[in-house]
Short mmCIF file of C-alpha atoms and ligand atoms in Angstrom, two decimals:
data_model
loop_
_atom_site.label_atom_id
_atom_site.label_comp_id
_atom_site.label_asym_id
_atom_site.label_seq_id
_atom_site.Cartn_x
_atom_site.Cartn_y
_atom_site.Cartn_z
CA MET W 27 -52.46 -33.88 11.57
CA LEU W 28 -51.20 -36.02 14.47
CA ILE W 29 -48.31 -34.54 16.46
CA LEU W 30 -46.28 -35.70 19.46
CA ALA W 31 -44.92 -32.80 21.52
CA ILE W 32 -42.31 -32.85 24.28
CA GLU W 33 -41.56 -30.13 26.84
CA SER W 34 -38.57 -30.30 29.22
CA SER W 35 -37.33 -26.72 29.57
CA CYS W 36 -37.39 -26.52 33.38
CA ASP W 37 -38.86 -28.79 36.04
CA GLU W 38 -41.80 -30.41 34.26
CA THR W 39 -41.38 -33.42 31.98
CA SER W 40 -44.33 -33.40 29.62
CA ALA W 41 -45.54 -35.12 26.46
CA ALA W 42 -48.76 -34.45 24.55
CA VAL W 43 -50.54 -35.72 21.49
CA ILE W 44 -52.36 -33.18 19.33
CA ARG W 45 -54.79 -34.13 16.60
CA ASP W 46 -56.20 -31.39 14.34
CA GLY W 47 -56.10 -28.66 17.00
CA VAL W 48 -57.37 -30.91 19.79
CA VAL W 49 -55.29 -31.92 22.82
CA VAL W 50 -55.85 -35.68 22.86
CA SER W 51 -53.45 -36.29 25.73
CA ASN W 52 -51.22 -34.08 27.89
CA VAL W 53 -49.13 -35.91 30.48
CA VAL W 54 -47.14 -33.75 32.91
CA SER W 55 -44.71 -35.10 35.48
CA SER W 56 -43.74 -32.33 37.89
CA GLN W 57 -40.44 -32.36 39.76
CA ILE W 58 -41.59 -29.84 42.40
CA LYS W 59 -41.20 -32.26 45.30
CA LEU W 60 -37.64 -33.14 44.26
CA HIS W 61 -36.53 -29.49 44.16
CA ALA W 62 -38.51 -28.38 47.24
CA GLU W 63 -35.81 -29.79 49.49
CA TYR W 64 -33.29 -27.35 47.96
CA GLY W 65 -35.60 -24.31 47.88
CA GLY W 66 -35.41 -23.96 44.09
CA VAL W 67 -34.80 -25.81 40.84
CA VAL W 68 -31.40 -27.59 40.79
CA PRO W 69 -30.46 -27.86 37.07
CA GLU W 70 -28.43 -31.06 37.39
CA LEU W 71 -31.23 -32.84 39.28
CA ALA W 72 -33.78 -31.53 36.77
CA SER W 73 -31.98 -33.04 33.79
CA ARG W 74 -31.46 -36.38 35.52
CA GLU W 75 -35.16 -36.48 36.35
CA HIS W 76 -36.11 -35.61 32.74
CA LEU W 77 -33.93 -38.48 31.57
CA ARG W 78 -35.70 -40.83 33.96
CA GLY W 79 -39.19 -39.57 33.19
CA LEU W 80 -39.17 -38.85 29.49
CA ILE W 81 -39.79 -42.33 28.11
CA PRO W 82 -42.60 -43.29 30.56
CA VAL W 83 -44.25 -39.87 30.11
CA THR W 84 -44.06 -40.15 26.30
CA GLN W 85 -45.41 -43.70 26.38
CA ALA W 86 -48.26 -42.58 28.63
CA ALA W 87 -49.15 -39.72 26.26
CA LEU W 88 -49.28 -42.09 23.26
CA ARG W 89 -51.24 -44.70 25.24
CA GLU W 90 -53.78 -42.16 26.51
CA ALA W 91 -54.24 -40.88 22.97
CA ASN W 92 -54.59 -44.46 21.76
CA VAL W 93 -52.04 -43.96 18.99
CA THR W 94 -48.72 -45.55 18.07
CA ALA W 95 -45.55 -43.69 17.16
CA MET W 96 -45.91 -45.01 13.59
CA GLN W 97 -49.15 -43.05 13.17
CA LEU W 98 -47.56 -39.67 13.96
CA ASP W 99 -47.28 -37.05 11.20
CA ALA W 100 -44.74 -34.82 12.96
CA LEU W 101 -42.75 -34.35 16.17
CA THR W 102 -41.99 -31.23 18.11
CA ALA W 103 -40.18 -30.17 21.28
CA THR W 104 -39.25 -27.04 23.18
CA ARG W 105 -35.96 -25.72 21.81
CA GLY W 106 -35.58 -22.86 24.29
CA PRO W 107 -35.35 -20.83 26.39
CA GLY W 108 -34.70 -22.94 29.47
CA LEU W 109 -32.10 -24.95 31.37
CA PRO W 110 -29.55 -26.23 28.81
CA ALA W 111 -29.24 -29.85 29.97
CA ALA W 112 -33.00 -30.09 30.55
CA LEU W 113 -33.82 -28.76 27.07
CA MET W 114 -31.28 -31.10 25.52
CA ILE W 115 -33.05 -34.22 26.77
CA GLY W 116 -36.51 -33.40 25.35
CA LEU W 117 -35.22 -31.91 22.11
CA LYS W 118 -32.82 -34.71 21.25
CA ALA W 119 -35.38 -37.41 22.13
CA ALA W 120 -37.98 -35.84 19.82
CA GLN W 121 -35.44 -35.38 17.04
CA ALA W 122 -34.29 -38.99 17.39
CA MET W 123 -37.89 -40.18 17.10
CA ALA W 124 -38.49 -37.96 14.06
CA PHE W 125 -35.31 -39.27 12.43
CA THR W 126 -36.26 -42.90 13.04
CA LEU W 127 -39.85 -42.42 11.89
CA HIS W 128 -38.88 -40.27 8.85
CA LYS W 129 -41.22 -37.49 10.01
CA PRO W 130 -40.76 -33.73 10.12
CA PHE W 131 -39.52 -32.11 13.32
CA LEU W 132 -40.08 -28.57 14.55
CA GLY W 133 -38.37 -26.87 17.51
CA ILE W 134 -40.63 -24.46 19.39
CA HIS W 135 -39.96 -21.32 21.46
CA HIS W 136 -41.36 -21.89 24.95
CA HIS W 137 -42.68 -18.34 25.42
CA GLU W 138 -44.25 -18.26 21.98
CA ALA W 139 -46.23 -21.35 23.01
CA HIS W 140 -47.32 -19.59 26.25
CA LEU W 141 -48.75 -16.76 24.12
CA TYR W 142 -51.33 -19.11 22.60
CA SER W 143 -52.14 -21.29 25.62
CA PRO W 144 -55.03 -18.96 26.68
CA TRP W 145 -56.73 -19.87 23.38
CA ILE W 146 -56.82 -23.58 24.26
CA SER W 147 -59.95 -24.54 26.19
CA GLY W 148 -62.78 -27.02 26.59
CA ASN W 149 -63.00 -30.73 27.21
CA PRO W 150 -61.09 -32.07 25.39
CA PRO W 151 -59.06 -28.86 25.12
CA ARG W 152 -59.18 -27.40 21.62
CA ALA W 153 -57.30 -24.46 20.10
CA ASP W 154 -59.61 -21.60 19.21
CA PHE W 155 -57.48 -19.68 16.72
CA GLU W 156 -60.55 -18.63 14.72
CA ASN W 157 -61.49 -16.23 17.52
CA LEU W 158 -57.98 -14.95 18.20
CA GLN W 159 -58.09 -11.17 18.57
CA PRO W 160 -55.14 -8.78 18.65
CA ASN W 161 -54.11 -8.74 22.30
CA VAL W 162 -51.63 -7.89 24.99
CA SER W 163 -50.36 -11.11 26.53
CA LEU W 164 -48.97 -11.32 30.05
CA ILE W 165 -46.60 -14.26 30.55
CA VAL W 166 -45.85 -14.59 34.23
CA SER W 167 -44.11 -17.51 35.88
CA GLY W 168 -41.14 -18.51 38.02
CA GLY W 169 -38.68 -17.89 35.20
CA HIS W 170 -40.23 -15.10 33.15
CA THR W 171 -42.45 -12.04 33.34
CA MET W 172 -43.20 -10.22 30.10
CA LEU W 173 -45.79 -8.31 28.12
CA VAL W 174 -46.15 -9.14 24.45
CA HIS W 175 -48.28 -7.54 21.73
CA VAL W 176 -49.86 -10.32 19.68
CA GLU W 177 -50.95 -8.60 16.49
CA ARG W 178 -52.27 -11.75 14.86
CA GLU W 179 -51.48 -15.44 14.82
CA LEU W 180 -47.69 -16.01 14.73
CA HIS W 181 -47.00 -12.26 14.69
CA HIS W 182 -45.92 -10.62 17.90
CA ARG W 183 -43.57 -8.14 19.48
CA VAL W 184 -42.18 -8.07 23.03
CA LEU W 185 -43.29 -4.87 24.78
CA GLY W 186 -41.36 -5.34 28.00
CA SER W 187 -40.03 -7.88 30.43
CA THR W 188 -38.55 -8.10 33.89
CA LEU W 189 -35.18 -6.46 34.38
CA ASP W 190 -34.32 -8.82 37.25
CA ASP W 191 -36.49 -11.38 39.08
CA ALA W 192 -39.66 -12.86 37.61
CA ALA W 193 -42.89 -12.36 39.57
CA GLY W 194 -43.03 -16.07 40.52
CA GLU W 195 -39.44 -15.88 41.70
CA CYS W 196 -40.45 -12.93 43.89
CA PHE W 197 -43.32 -14.94 45.41
CA ASP W 198 -40.92 -17.84 46.02
CA LYS W 199 -38.09 -15.74 47.50
CA VAL W 200 -40.40 -13.72 49.76
CA GLY W 201 -41.97 -16.99 50.90
CA LYS W 202 -38.54 -18.37 51.71
CA LEU W 203 -37.85 -15.28 53.88
CA MET W 204 -41.07 -16.08 55.72
CA GLY W 205 -40.12 -19.74 56.13
CA LEU W 206 -42.70 -21.06 53.65
CA PRO W 207 -41.97 -24.19 51.60
CA TYR W 208 -40.90 -24.00 47.94
CA PRO W 209 -42.62 -23.06 45.69
CA ALA W 210 -44.14 -20.41 47.95
CA GLY W 211 -46.48 -18.84 45.35
CA PRO W 212 -49.44 -21.20 45.95
CA GLU W 213 -48.92 -20.99 49.74
CA ILE W 214 -48.86 -17.18 49.72
CA ASP W 215 -52.03 -17.26 47.61
CA ARG W 216 -53.71 -19.50 50.22
CA LEU W 217 -52.53 -17.56 53.29
CA ALA W 218 -53.31 -14.19 51.71
CA GLU W 219 -56.96 -15.15 51.47
CA GLN W 220 -57.35 -14.55 55.22
CA GLY W 221 -54.92 -11.64 55.39
CA ASN W 222 -55.27 -7.88 55.24
CA ALA W 223 -53.67 -6.57 52.03
CA LYS W 224 -53.49 -3.07 53.50
CA ALA W 225 -51.65 -4.12 56.66
CA PHE W 226 -48.20 -3.38 55.22
CA ASP W 227 -47.25 -0.99 52.48
CA PHE W 228 -44.65 -2.56 50.18
CA PRO W 229 -43.24 -0.83 47.08
CA ARG W 230 -44.88 -1.25 43.67
CA PRO W 231 -41.71 -1.38 41.51
CA MET W 232 -41.85 0.46 38.18
CA LEU W 233 -45.62 0.92 38.50
CA ASN W 234 -45.54 4.45 37.15
CA ASP W 235 -42.63 4.10 34.74
CA LYS W 236 -43.56 4.88 31.16
CA ASN W 237 -42.49 1.51 29.80
CA ASP W 238 -43.70 -2.08 29.88
CA ASP W 239 -40.82 -3.48 31.89
CA PHE W 240 -40.99 -4.98 35.37
CA SER W 241 -38.63 -5.32 38.32
CA PHE W 242 -39.30 -7.45 41.38
CA ALA W 243 -35.90 -7.80 43.07
CA GLY W 244 -36.39 -4.54 45.03
CA LEU W 245 -39.72 -5.69 46.45
CA LYS W 246 -38.10 -8.87 47.77
CA THR W 247 -35.26 -6.82 49.30
CA SER W 248 -37.70 -4.44 50.97
CA VAL W 249 -39.50 -7.41 52.56
CA ARG W 250 -36.13 -8.74 53.77
CA TYR W 251 -35.21 -5.40 55.43
CA PHE W 252 -38.68 -5.05 56.88
CA LEU W 253 -38.46 -8.49 58.50
CA GLN W 254 -34.96 -7.74 59.81
CA LYS W 255 -36.13 -4.45 61.35
CA ASN W 256 -39.17 -6.06 62.91
CA PRO W 257 -38.03 -9.31 64.49
CA GLY W 258 -40.80 -11.46 65.87
CA LEU W 259 -43.32 -10.58 63.13
CA LEU W 260 -43.25 -14.15 61.89
CA ASP W 261 -44.21 -15.50 65.31
CA ASP W 262 -47.82 -14.50 64.75
CA SER W 263 -49.82 -16.49 62.21
CA GLN W 264 -52.24 -13.62 61.43
CA THR W 265 -49.28 -11.31 60.77
CA ILE W 266 -47.92 -13.88 58.32
CA ARG W 267 -51.26 -13.87 56.53
CA ASP W 268 -51.22 -10.06 56.44
CA LEU W 269 -47.67 -10.06 55.08
CA CYS W 270 -48.66 -12.55 52.38
CA ALA W 271 -51.70 -10.47 51.41
CA SER W 272 -49.68 -7.23 51.36
CA VAL W 273 -46.85 -8.64 49.21
CA GLN W 274 -49.32 -10.34 46.88
CA ALA W 275 -51.24 -7.06 46.49
CA ALA W 276 -48.05 -5.24 45.47
CA ILE W 277 -47.13 -7.86 42.84
CA VAL W 278 -50.67 -8.14 41.49
CA GLN W 279 -51.18 -4.39 41.27
CA VAL W 280 -48.02 -3.93 39.18
CA LEU W 281 -48.89 -6.83 36.87
CA VAL W 282 -52.49 -5.73 36.35
CA LYS W 283 -51.88 -1.98 35.97
CA LYS W 284 -49.03 -2.39 33.50
CA THR W 285 -50.97 -4.93 31.43
CA ILE W 286 -54.04 -2.70 31.27
CA ARG W 287 -51.99 0.41 30.48
CA ALA W 288 -50.21 -1.31 27.57
CA THR W 289 -53.54 -2.52 26.20
CA GLN W 290 -55.04 0.97 26.42
CA ARG W 291 -52.00 2.58 24.82
CA LEU W 292 -52.07 0.18 21.86
CA GLY W 293 -55.83 0.67 21.45
CA LEU W 294 -56.51 -3.06 21.84
CA GLN W 295 -59.56 -4.77 23.32
CA CYS W 296 -58.18 -8.08 24.49
CA VAL W 297 -55.84 -9.28 27.24
CA THR W 298 -54.49 -12.81 27.70
CA ALA W 299 -52.44 -14.33 30.52
CA SER W 300 -50.49 -17.53 31.07
CA GLY W 301 -47.64 -18.99 33.17
CA GLY W 302 -47.64 -20.50 36.66
CA VAL W 303 -48.41 -17.22 38.47
CA THR W 304 -51.72 -16.91 36.61
CA CYS W 305 -52.93 -19.67 38.95
CA ASN W 306 -52.94 -16.90 41.58
CA ARG W 307 -56.55 -16.19 42.52
CA SER W 308 -56.03 -12.54 43.34
CA LEU W 309 -54.29 -11.94 40.00
CA ARG W 310 -57.15 -13.65 38.15
CA LYS W 311 -59.74 -11.64 40.07
CA GLU W 312 -58.03 -8.26 39.74
CA LEU W 313 -57.20 -8.78 36.07
CA ALA W 314 -60.81 -9.78 35.37
CA ALA W 315 -62.15 -6.72 37.23
CA ALA W 316 -59.79 -4.33 35.42
CA CYS W 317 -60.66 -5.84 32.03
CA THR W 318 -64.39 -5.57 32.74
CA GLU W 319 -63.95 -1.94 33.81
CA ASN W 320 -62.18 -1.18 30.52
CA GLY W 321 -64.48 -3.28 28.33
CA PHE W 322 -61.65 -5.66 27.42
CA THR W 323 -62.04 -9.34 26.71
CA LEU W 324 -59.85 -11.47 29.01
CA ARG W 325 -58.57 -14.96 28.26
CA VAL W 326 -56.54 -16.63 30.98
CA ALA W 327 -55.03 -20.06 30.31
CA GLU W 328 -56.86 -22.91 32.02
CA LYS W 329 -55.10 -24.00 35.21
CA THR W 330 -53.63 -27.20 33.72
CA LEU W 331 -52.26 -25.18 30.80
CA CYS W 332 -50.95 -22.24 32.89
CA THR W 333 -47.94 -24.16 34.10
CA ASP W 334 -45.46 -25.74 31.72
CA ASN W 335 -46.94 -28.42 29.48
CA ALA W 336 -46.36 -30.07 26.12
CA ALA W 337 -49.90 -29.42 24.86
CA MET W 338 -49.16 -25.75 24.19
CA ILE W 339 -45.94 -26.74 22.36
CA GLY W 340 -47.84 -29.19 20.14
CA ILE W 341 -50.69 -26.78 19.40
CA LEU W 342 -48.28 -24.07 18.24
CA ALA W 343 -46.19 -26.55 16.23
CA GLU W 344 -49.29 -27.69 14.38
CA ARG W 345 -50.22 -24.09 13.49
CA LYS W 346 -46.68 -23.43 12.29
CA LEU W 347 -46.62 -26.58 10.16
CA LEU W 348 -50.03 -25.68 8.68
CA ALA W 349 -48.76 -22.16 8.00
CA GLY W 350 -45.99 -23.63 5.88
CA ASP W 351 -43.14 -23.95 8.33
CA ALA W 352 -41.35 -26.91 6.83
CA GLY W 353 -39.85 -28.10 10.09
CA ALA W 354 -37.10 -30.54 9.17
CA SER W 355 -34.64 -28.89 11.56
CA LEU W 356 -33.56 -32.35 12.66
CA ASP W 357 -30.11 -31.13 13.63
CA ALA W 358 -31.31 -27.94 15.35
CA GLU W 359 -29.57 -27.34 18.65
CA ILE W 360 -31.05 -26.12 21.92
CA GLU W 361 -31.39 -22.35 22.38
CA PRO W 362 -31.19 -21.77 26.18
CA GLY W 363 -31.29 -17.97 25.86
CA TRP W 364 -33.43 -17.68 22.71
CA PRO W 365 -34.99 -14.17 22.53
CA LEU W 366 -38.68 -14.29 21.59
CA GLU W 367 -38.11 -11.68 18.87
CA GLN W 368 -35.85 -14.07 17.00
CA ALA W 369 -38.38 -16.90 17.03
CA THR W 370 -41.27 -14.96 15.56
CA SER W 371 -42.33 -12.40 13.02
CA ARG W 372 -42.63 -8.84 14.24
CA ALA W 373 -46.07 -7.29 14.66
O1 KG4 H 422 -44.94 -21.72 34.84
P1 KG4 H 422 -44.39 -22.40 36.04
O2 KG4 H 422 -45.00 -23.70 36.44
O3 KG4 H 422 -42.90 -22.76 35.82
C1 KG4 H 422 -41.74 -22.08 35.79
O4 KG4 H 422 -41.64 -20.87 35.85
O5 KG4 H 422 -40.79 -22.85 35.67
O6 KG4 H 422 -44.46 -21.37 37.25
C2 KG4 H 422 -44.05 -21.68 38.54
C3 KG4 H 422 -44.14 -20.41 39.36
C4 KG4 H 422 -43.54 -20.55 40.73
O7 KG4 H 422 -42.75 -19.41 40.98
C5 KG4 H 422 -44.75 -20.59 41.65
O8 KG4 H 422 -44.53 -20.08 42.93
C6 KG4 H 422 -45.73 -19.72 40.90
O9 KG4 H 422 -45.53 -20.06 39.54
N1 KG4 H 422 -47.13 -20.00 41.27
C7 KG4 H 422 -47.89 -19.12 41.93
C8 KG4 H 422 -49.12 -19.77 42.15
N2 KG4 H 422 -49.06 -21.01 41.61
C9 KG4 H 422 -47.82 -21.14 41.07
N3 KG4 H 422 -47.66 -17.87 42.34
C10 KG4 H 422 -48.64 -17.24 42.99
N4 KG4 H 422 -49.84 -17.79 43.26
C11 KG4 H 422 -50.13 -19.05 42.85
N5 KG4 H 422 -51.32 -19.59 43.11
ZN1 ZN H 423 -43.19 -21.51 31.11
#
């Protein structure tokens, strides 16, 4: 089966071609530089940029895959959740192509696609659904932080999610307080490498709560008050590194502990992780160490598939079509606030 997938839910315009479980091409055009000037994603600018980038990105994906639109068997796009005007551009373009080509169309839930991105690996990347084990999946990015129990393929249940800010948002907002450029996550990761994680003791929100939810707004606020009470801290570059390491340690500890605890409680043996924050080296290292200690298998999405991309949308769409999902929702509308529970079967 040959599928063209489009992703435009936030600030990445992406198109991918999938053939029989293999990612033949995956073109991603990131808008990070455009939004950096404003310290965060500006929805209106994002949709304008998607409009500008969608056709060249789609053409590049088809060209790289060496296929023509006429050869496609199906089309797919992210239907939600995401920024309404951004989603609209990718979804309507894919539906228009499907309509013109008389091919089936399937709208995909962005987070559901993240759940399976850790199972795509290799060169060229290939989906490894044959080895999929029941797992606890951590999705952690700038817009979402959640734990999901994946019982089996296409069957999952949300265990918990953030009650306020996402972990990536926390990295970005703390970085802004420290005068770091947007997005601050990668910069904090880099600076933390030479910092002392024990230098400052920041709160670990909800670490010991008996649920799988997260909360990161309080951590950001505590950093703000700490900086206000201690003016001049940011004048010293080593102190900045120590601050980065200390904040990162707090975020990573909460993410790792809560993921491991949920996996233990459910009696599972496998953990997966995806989303932009899984690029964080400390998170990867700590999660790997905790999984080894508990005898769990860990699958973290490859770096190019951690952040938003159309390949994961196409891979999931193919599995859904093969599983009998008829698609054909040519007039389906965007779902900016689509709850994951409503897109999937319950475990
Ligand atoms: O999945 P993603 O590309 O997109 C959205 O959420 O839209 O994730 C972006 C987020 C940003 O908050 C960014 O700061 C964070 O992922 N991020 C990181 C790292 N790389 C990206 N956070 C911590 N360490 C990193 N190395
Ligand atoms: Zn995402």
